[in-house]
Short mmCIF file of C-alpha atoms and ligand atoms in Angstrom, two decimals:
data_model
loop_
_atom_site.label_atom_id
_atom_site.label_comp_id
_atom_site.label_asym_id
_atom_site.label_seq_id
_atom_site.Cartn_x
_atom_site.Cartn_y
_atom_site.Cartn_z
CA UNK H 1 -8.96 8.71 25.23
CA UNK H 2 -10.32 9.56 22.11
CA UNK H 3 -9.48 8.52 18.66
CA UNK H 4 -6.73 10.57 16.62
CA UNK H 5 -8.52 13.04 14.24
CA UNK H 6 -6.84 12.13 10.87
CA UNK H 7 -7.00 15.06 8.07
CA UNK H 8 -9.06 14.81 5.34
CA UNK H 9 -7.54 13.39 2.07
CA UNK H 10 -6.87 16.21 -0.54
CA UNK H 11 -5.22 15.76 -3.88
CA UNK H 12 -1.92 16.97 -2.32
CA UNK H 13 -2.22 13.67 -0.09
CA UNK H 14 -2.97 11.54 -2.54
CA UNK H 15 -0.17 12.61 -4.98
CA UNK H 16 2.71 12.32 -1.29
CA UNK H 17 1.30 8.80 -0.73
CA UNK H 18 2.50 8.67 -4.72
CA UNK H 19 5.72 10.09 -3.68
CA UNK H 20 6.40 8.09 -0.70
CA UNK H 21 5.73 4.94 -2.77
CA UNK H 22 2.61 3.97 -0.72
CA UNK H 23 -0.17 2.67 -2.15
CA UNK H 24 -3.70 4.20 -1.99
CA UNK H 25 -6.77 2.04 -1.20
CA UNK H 26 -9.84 3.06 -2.80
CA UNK H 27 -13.77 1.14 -2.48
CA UNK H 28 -16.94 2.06 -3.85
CA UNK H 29 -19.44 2.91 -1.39
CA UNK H 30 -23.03 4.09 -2.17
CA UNK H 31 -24.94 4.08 1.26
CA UNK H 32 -24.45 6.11 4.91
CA UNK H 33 -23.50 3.02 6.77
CA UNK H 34 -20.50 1.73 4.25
CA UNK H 35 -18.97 4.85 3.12
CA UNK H 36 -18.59 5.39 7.38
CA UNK H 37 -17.25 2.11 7.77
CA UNK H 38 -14.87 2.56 5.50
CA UNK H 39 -13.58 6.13 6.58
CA UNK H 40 -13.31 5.15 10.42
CA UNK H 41 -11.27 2.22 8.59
CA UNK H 42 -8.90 4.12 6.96
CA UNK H 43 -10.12 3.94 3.31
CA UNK H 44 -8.00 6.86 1.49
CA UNK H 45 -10.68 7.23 -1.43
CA UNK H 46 -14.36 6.58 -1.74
CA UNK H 47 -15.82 5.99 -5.60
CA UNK H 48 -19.78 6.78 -5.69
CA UNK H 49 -19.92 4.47 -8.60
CA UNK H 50 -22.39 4.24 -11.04
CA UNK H 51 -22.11 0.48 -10.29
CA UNK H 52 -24.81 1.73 -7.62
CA UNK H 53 -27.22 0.87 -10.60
CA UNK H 54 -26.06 -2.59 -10.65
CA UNK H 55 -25.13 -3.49 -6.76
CA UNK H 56 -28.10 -0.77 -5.07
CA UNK H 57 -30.67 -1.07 -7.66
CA UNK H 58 -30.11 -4.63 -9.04
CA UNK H 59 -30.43 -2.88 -13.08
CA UNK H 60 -28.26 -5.29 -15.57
CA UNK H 61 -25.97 -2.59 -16.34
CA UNK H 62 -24.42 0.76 -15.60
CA UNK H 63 -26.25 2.86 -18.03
CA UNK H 64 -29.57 3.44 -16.88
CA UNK H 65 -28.93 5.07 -13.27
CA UNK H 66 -29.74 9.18 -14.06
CA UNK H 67 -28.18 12.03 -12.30
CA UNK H 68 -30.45 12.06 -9.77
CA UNK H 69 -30.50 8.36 -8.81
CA UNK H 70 -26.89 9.46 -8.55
CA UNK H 71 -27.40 12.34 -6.37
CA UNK H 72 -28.96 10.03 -3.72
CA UNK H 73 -26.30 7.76 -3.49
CA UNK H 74 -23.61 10.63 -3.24
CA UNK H 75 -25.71 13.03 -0.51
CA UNK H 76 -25.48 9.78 1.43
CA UNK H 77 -21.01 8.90 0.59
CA UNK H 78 -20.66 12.95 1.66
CA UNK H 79 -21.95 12.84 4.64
CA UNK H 80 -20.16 9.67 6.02
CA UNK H 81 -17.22 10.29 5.16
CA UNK H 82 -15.26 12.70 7.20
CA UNK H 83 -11.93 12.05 6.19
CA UNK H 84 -12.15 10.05 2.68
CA UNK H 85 -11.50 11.61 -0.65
CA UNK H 86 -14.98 10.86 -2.28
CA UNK H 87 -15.09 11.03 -5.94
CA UNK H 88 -18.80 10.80 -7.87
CA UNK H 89 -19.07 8.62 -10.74
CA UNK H 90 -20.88 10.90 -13.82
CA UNK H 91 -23.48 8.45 -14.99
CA UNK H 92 -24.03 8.14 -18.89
CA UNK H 93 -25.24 10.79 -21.16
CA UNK H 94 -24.44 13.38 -18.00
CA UNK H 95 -21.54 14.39 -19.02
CA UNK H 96 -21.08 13.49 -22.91
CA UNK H 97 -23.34 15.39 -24.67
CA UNK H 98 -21.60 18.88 -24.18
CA UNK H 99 -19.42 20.84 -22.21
CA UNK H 100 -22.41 22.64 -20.50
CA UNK H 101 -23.87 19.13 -19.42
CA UNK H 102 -20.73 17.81 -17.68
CA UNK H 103 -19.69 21.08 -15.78
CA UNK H 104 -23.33 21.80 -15.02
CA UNK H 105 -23.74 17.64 -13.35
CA UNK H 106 -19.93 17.82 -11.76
CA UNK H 107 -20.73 20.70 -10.32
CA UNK H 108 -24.12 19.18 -9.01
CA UNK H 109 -21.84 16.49 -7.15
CA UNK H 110 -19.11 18.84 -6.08
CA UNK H 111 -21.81 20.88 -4.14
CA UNK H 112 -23.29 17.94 -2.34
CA UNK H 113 -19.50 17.04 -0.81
CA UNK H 114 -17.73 15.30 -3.37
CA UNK H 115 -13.74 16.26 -3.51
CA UNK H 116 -13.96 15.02 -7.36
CA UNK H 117 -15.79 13.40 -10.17
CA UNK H 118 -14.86 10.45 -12.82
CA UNK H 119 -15.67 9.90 -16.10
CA UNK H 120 -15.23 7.42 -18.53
CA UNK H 121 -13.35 7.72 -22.29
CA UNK H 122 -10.39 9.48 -23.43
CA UNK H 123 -9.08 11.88 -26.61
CA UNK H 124 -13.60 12.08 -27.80
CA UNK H 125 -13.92 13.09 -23.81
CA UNK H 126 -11.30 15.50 -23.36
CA UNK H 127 -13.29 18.52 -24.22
CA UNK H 128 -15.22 17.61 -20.99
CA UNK H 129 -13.04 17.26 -18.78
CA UNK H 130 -10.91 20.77 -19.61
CA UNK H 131 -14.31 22.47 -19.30
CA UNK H 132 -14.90 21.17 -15.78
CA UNK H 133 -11.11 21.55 -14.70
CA UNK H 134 -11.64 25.13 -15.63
CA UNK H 135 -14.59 25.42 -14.03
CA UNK H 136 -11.95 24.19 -11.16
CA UNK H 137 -13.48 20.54 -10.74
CA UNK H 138 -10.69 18.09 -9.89
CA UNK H 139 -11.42 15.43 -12.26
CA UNK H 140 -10.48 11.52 -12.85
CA UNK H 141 -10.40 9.81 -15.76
CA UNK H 142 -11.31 5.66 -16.77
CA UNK H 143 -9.55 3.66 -19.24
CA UNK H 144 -9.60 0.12 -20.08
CA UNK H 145 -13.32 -1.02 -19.76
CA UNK H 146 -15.81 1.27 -19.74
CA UNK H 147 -18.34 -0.25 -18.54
CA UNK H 148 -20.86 2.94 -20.17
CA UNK H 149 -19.25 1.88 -23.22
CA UNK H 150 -20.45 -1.94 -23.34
CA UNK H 151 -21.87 -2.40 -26.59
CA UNK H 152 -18.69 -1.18 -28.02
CA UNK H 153 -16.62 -3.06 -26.28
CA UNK H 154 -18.68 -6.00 -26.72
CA UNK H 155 -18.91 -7.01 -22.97
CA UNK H 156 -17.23 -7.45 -19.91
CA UNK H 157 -13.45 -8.02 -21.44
CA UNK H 158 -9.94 -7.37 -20.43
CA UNK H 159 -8.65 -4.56 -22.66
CA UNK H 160 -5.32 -3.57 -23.07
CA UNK H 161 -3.85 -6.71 -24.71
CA UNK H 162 -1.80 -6.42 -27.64
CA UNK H 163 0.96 -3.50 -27.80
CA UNK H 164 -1.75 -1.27 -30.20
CA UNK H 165 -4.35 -1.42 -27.76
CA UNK H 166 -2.01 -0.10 -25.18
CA UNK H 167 -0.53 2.32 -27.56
CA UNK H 168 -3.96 3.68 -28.15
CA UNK H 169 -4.71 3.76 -24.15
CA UNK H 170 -1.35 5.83 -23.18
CA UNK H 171 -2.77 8.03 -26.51
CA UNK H 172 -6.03 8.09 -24.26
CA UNK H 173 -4.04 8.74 -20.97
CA UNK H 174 -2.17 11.78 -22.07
CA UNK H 175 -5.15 13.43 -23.78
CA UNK H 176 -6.86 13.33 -20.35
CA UNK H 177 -3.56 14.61 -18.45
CA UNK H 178 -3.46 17.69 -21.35
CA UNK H 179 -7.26 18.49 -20.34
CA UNK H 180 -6.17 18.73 -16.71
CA UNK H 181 -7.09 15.59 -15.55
CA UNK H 182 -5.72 14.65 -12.02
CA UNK H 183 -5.95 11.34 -12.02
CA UNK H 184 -6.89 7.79 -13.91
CA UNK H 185 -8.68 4.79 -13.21
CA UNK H 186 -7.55 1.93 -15.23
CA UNK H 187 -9.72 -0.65 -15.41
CA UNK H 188 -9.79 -4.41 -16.52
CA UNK H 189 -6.16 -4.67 -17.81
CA UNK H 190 -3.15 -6.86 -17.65
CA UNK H 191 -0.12 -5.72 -15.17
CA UNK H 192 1.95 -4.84 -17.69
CA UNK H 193 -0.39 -2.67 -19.66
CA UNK H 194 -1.52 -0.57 -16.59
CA UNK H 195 2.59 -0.22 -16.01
CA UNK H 196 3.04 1.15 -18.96
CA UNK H 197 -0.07 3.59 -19.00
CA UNK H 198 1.11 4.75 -15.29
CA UNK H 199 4.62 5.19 -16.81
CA UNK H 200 3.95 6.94 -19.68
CA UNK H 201 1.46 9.86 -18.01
CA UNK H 202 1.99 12.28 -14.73
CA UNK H 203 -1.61 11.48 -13.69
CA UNK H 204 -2.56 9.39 -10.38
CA UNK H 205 -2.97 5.69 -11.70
CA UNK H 206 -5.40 3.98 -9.82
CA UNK H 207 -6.27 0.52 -10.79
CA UNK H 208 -9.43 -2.11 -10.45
CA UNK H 209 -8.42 -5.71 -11.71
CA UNK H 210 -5.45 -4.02 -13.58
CA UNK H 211 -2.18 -5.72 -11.45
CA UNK H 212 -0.21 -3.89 -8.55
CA UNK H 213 1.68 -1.80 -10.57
CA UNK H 214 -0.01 1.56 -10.16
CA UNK H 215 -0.59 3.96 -7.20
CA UNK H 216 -3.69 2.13 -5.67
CA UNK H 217 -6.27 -0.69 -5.61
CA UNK H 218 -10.23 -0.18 -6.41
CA UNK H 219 -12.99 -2.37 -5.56
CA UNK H 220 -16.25 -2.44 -5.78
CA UNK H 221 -17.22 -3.34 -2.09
CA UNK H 222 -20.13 -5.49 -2.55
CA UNK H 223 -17.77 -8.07 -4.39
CA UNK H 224 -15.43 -7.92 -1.43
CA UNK H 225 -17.63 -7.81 0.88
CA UNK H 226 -19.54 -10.89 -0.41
CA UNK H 227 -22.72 -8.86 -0.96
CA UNK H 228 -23.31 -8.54 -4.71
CA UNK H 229 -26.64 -10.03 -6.05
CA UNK H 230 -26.15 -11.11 -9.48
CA UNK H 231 -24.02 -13.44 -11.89
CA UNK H 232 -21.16 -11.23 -12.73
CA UNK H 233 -17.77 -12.23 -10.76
CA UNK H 234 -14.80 -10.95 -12.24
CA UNK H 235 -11.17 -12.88 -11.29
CA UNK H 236 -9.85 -10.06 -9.62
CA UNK H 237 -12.09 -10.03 -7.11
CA UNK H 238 -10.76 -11.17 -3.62
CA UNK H 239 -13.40 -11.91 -0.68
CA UNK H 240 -12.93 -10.49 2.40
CA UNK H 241 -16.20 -11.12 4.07
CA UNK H 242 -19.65 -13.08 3.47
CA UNK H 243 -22.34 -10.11 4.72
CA UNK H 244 -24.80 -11.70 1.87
CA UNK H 245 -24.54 -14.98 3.19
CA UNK H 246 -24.85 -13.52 7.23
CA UNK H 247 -27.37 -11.65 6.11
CA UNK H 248 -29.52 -14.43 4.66
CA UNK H 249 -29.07 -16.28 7.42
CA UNK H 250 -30.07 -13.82 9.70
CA UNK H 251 -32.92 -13.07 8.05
CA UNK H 252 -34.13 -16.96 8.39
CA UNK H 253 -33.07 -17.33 11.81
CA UNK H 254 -35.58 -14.35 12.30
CA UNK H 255 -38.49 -15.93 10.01
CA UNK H 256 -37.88 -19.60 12.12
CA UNK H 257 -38.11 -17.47 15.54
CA UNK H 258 -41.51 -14.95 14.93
CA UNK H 259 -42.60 -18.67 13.39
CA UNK H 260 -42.16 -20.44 16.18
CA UNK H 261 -42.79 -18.31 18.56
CA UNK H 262 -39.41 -17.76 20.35
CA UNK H 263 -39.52 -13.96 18.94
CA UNK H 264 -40.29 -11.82 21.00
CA UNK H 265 -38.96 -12.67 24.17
CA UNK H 266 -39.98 -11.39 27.47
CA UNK H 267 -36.84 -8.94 27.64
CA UNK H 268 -37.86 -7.78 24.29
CA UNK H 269 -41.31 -6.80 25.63
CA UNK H 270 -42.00 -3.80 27.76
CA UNK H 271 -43.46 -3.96 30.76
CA UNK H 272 -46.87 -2.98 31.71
CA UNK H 273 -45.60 -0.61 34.77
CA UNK H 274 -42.39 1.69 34.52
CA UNK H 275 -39.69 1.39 36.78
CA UNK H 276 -40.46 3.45 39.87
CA UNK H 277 -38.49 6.62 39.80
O1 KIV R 301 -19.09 2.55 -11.08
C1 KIV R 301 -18.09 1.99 -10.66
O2 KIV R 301 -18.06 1.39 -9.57
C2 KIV R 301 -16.90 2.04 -11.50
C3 KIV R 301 -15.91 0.94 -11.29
C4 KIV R 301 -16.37 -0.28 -11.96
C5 KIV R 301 -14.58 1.33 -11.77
O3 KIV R 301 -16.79 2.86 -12.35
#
């Protein structure tokens, strides 16, 4: 018997999972083999992140990936992903410069599969984002840290702390929901900041280290899946799985065996005469 053919997530699903008070569970995914792991396992959204420059490409930060670095990494998501809502991360400087710039690169990753695009900023982003929702893009906002916005920010640190900053990130929030925004992506907050952000705007809250209170979880899946090569390890981070450390380990059990001589193996050798017919 074959598996049950599950419908593709649209917006309209996302915002009845919303309704029904389920949560959505969202992953980055940058290659062919991941992004179809994660649809056949039920993943509801897919992020192309531009964390692709930092898990794929091993670059210290987010900033220097380009649109067509990008472009790579989403042909690949698109493909795999049957049922998955995938959603392409606009890498810096594609999108800010002017309105012409973000519809023109959205629409670059809409036409190689993607069901939506994210970009980061608020109110000084807006502009963008109404041109591309008018040129009928479904986009998603990110609050909280920006991680194209690091030398402001002045590093990897949780935002949203005193009852200003949050003031100023609902202020954010509602500017992106006027400009047609369909959903947000808070990131790096306390619980009770991304609450009261999801509270205060009609938008799709989505969260990544920002507390349960919002309409579903993000993670980068080479920190869950044990596979990110590098020093940054953020608390919110659970591990589901070690594939670095398998990985590693098969690799050396290979080296010791084509060493030693045990690799290849007669049944991994062809032989000389085919069967007969
Ligand atoms: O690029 C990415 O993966 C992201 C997450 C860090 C939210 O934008």
């Amino acid at each position: 018997m074959s598996a049950p053919v599950r419908p593709r997530v649209t917006t309209h699903a996302l915002a009845r999972l919303r309704a029904r008070g389920e949560k959505a569970v969202f992953v980055t995914a940058y290659d062919y083999p991941t992004a179809v792991r994660a649809d056949r396992a039920g993943v509801d959204l897919i992020l192309v992140g531009d964390s692709a420059a930092m898990t794929m490409m091993g670059l210290p930060a987010t900033v220097a990936i380009t649109m067509d670095e990008m472009a790579v990494f989403v042909k690949s998501v698109c493909r795999a992903a049957p049922r998955a809502f995938v959603v392409g991360d606009l890498p810096f400087l594609s999108y800010q410069p002017a309105d012409a710039d973000a519809v023109r690169n959205a629409g670059r990753f809409v036409a190689l599969g993607c069901d939506a695009v994210k970009c980061e900023g608020g109110a000084r982003v807006a502009p963008r984002v109404r041109a591309m929702a008018d040129a009928g893009i479904a986009v998603m906002g990110h609050l909280g840290l920006t991680p194209q916005s690091l030398g402001q920010l002045g590093g990897y640190r949780v935002q949203g702390r005193s009852r200003a900053a949050v003031d100023r990130l609902i202020d954010d929030a509602r500017a992106l929901e006027d400009a047609g925004a369909f959903a947000l992506l808070v990131e790096a907050l306390p619980p009770e900041a991304a609450a009261r952000v999801r509270d205060a705007v009609d938008l799709l809250v989505y969260g990544i280290g920002a507390g349960p209170h919002v309409d579903g979880q993000l993670v980068i899946s080479h920190d869950m899946l044990g596979q990110f090569v590098g020093e940054i390890a953020p608390r919110f981070v659970k591990r589901y799985a070690d594939v670095g450390a398998d990985v590693e380990r098969a690799f050396a059990a290979y080296a010791a065996e084509v060493r030693s001589g045990a690799f290849p193996a007669p049944e991994h050798c062809y032989p000389a005469a085919p069967a007969a017919d």
